[in-house]
Amino acid sequence: MRPPDAPARRLRVVVADDEPLARAKLRHWLAADPECELVAECGNGYEVLAALRRAPADLLLLDIQMPELDGFQTLARLAPVPLPLVVFVTAHDQYALAAFERHALDYLLKPYDQARFAHCLARAKALWHTQQQAAGLQALLHALPPVPPSYQAYFTVKTPREVRLLPVAAVGWIEAEGNYVRLHTATGPHLLRDSIGQLAGRLDPRLFVRIHRSTLLNLSQVHTLHPASHGDYTVLLHDGTALTLSRGYRAALQATLGIQL
């Protein structure tokens, strides 16, 4: 979306018709509209291809029956180029269905008057403005800083009498038990059907770190670490619980805590 003080860009229009008088009429009507800018006049399809490859346009007023390359053939050859909005301008009504099958915005049947053209142009400008706003919003969204990942904040603990929300921070450590995990808290354990691997991906890694293939640890509960055999460590929690830090998970804990073991 453009800044409030930036000048509004005009609708860039290409006119394609092999009749000079038809082009002159459209040129005159477009010149009277301050929101429009005629960027190219073309007498055949090859000139349209060249014009649109030189510079993109927003609206193409396209005759169907033109020498060498008709309107439909021109559109078919524009495939690598982003297509503008297309309005077919023709003296032949038998092409209307084919025109709308090619997603034409409108079909101006000659002879048409200025009121009919103004109605068509108003539709084109309205759709173009909508596209511009959408593109501006998309660019704004891409410019925003990435949204931090959302981590699980609560566990749902079920008892025979109630369903309770247990804050993640209230869990001291988690151990795997087959297809379940056991949450250890100051008030006792809770068994949930979950995978410790999937759970590790849903918890904030700044709070919970995997220290063993079957153990997730709340770092706020760590009291001391003591070397054990074969590169393992014993982790003592504030409540006296002793857990094993396996050698294979030591690097992750060191990186999170910023320490060297």
Coordinates of C-alpha atoms in Angstrom, one line a residue, residues 40 70 92 150 198 216 229 241 250:
A40 CA 0.6 2.1 -26.3
D70 CA -6.1 -11.8 -34.1
H92 CA -18.9 -9.1 -34.1
S150 CA 3.4 -20.5 19.4
Q198 CA 5.9 -34.8 19.5
L216 CA 12.1 -33.8 29.1
S229 CA 30.1 -42.4 33.9
T241 CA 14.9 -35.8 42.1
R250 CA 24.4 -33.0 26.4

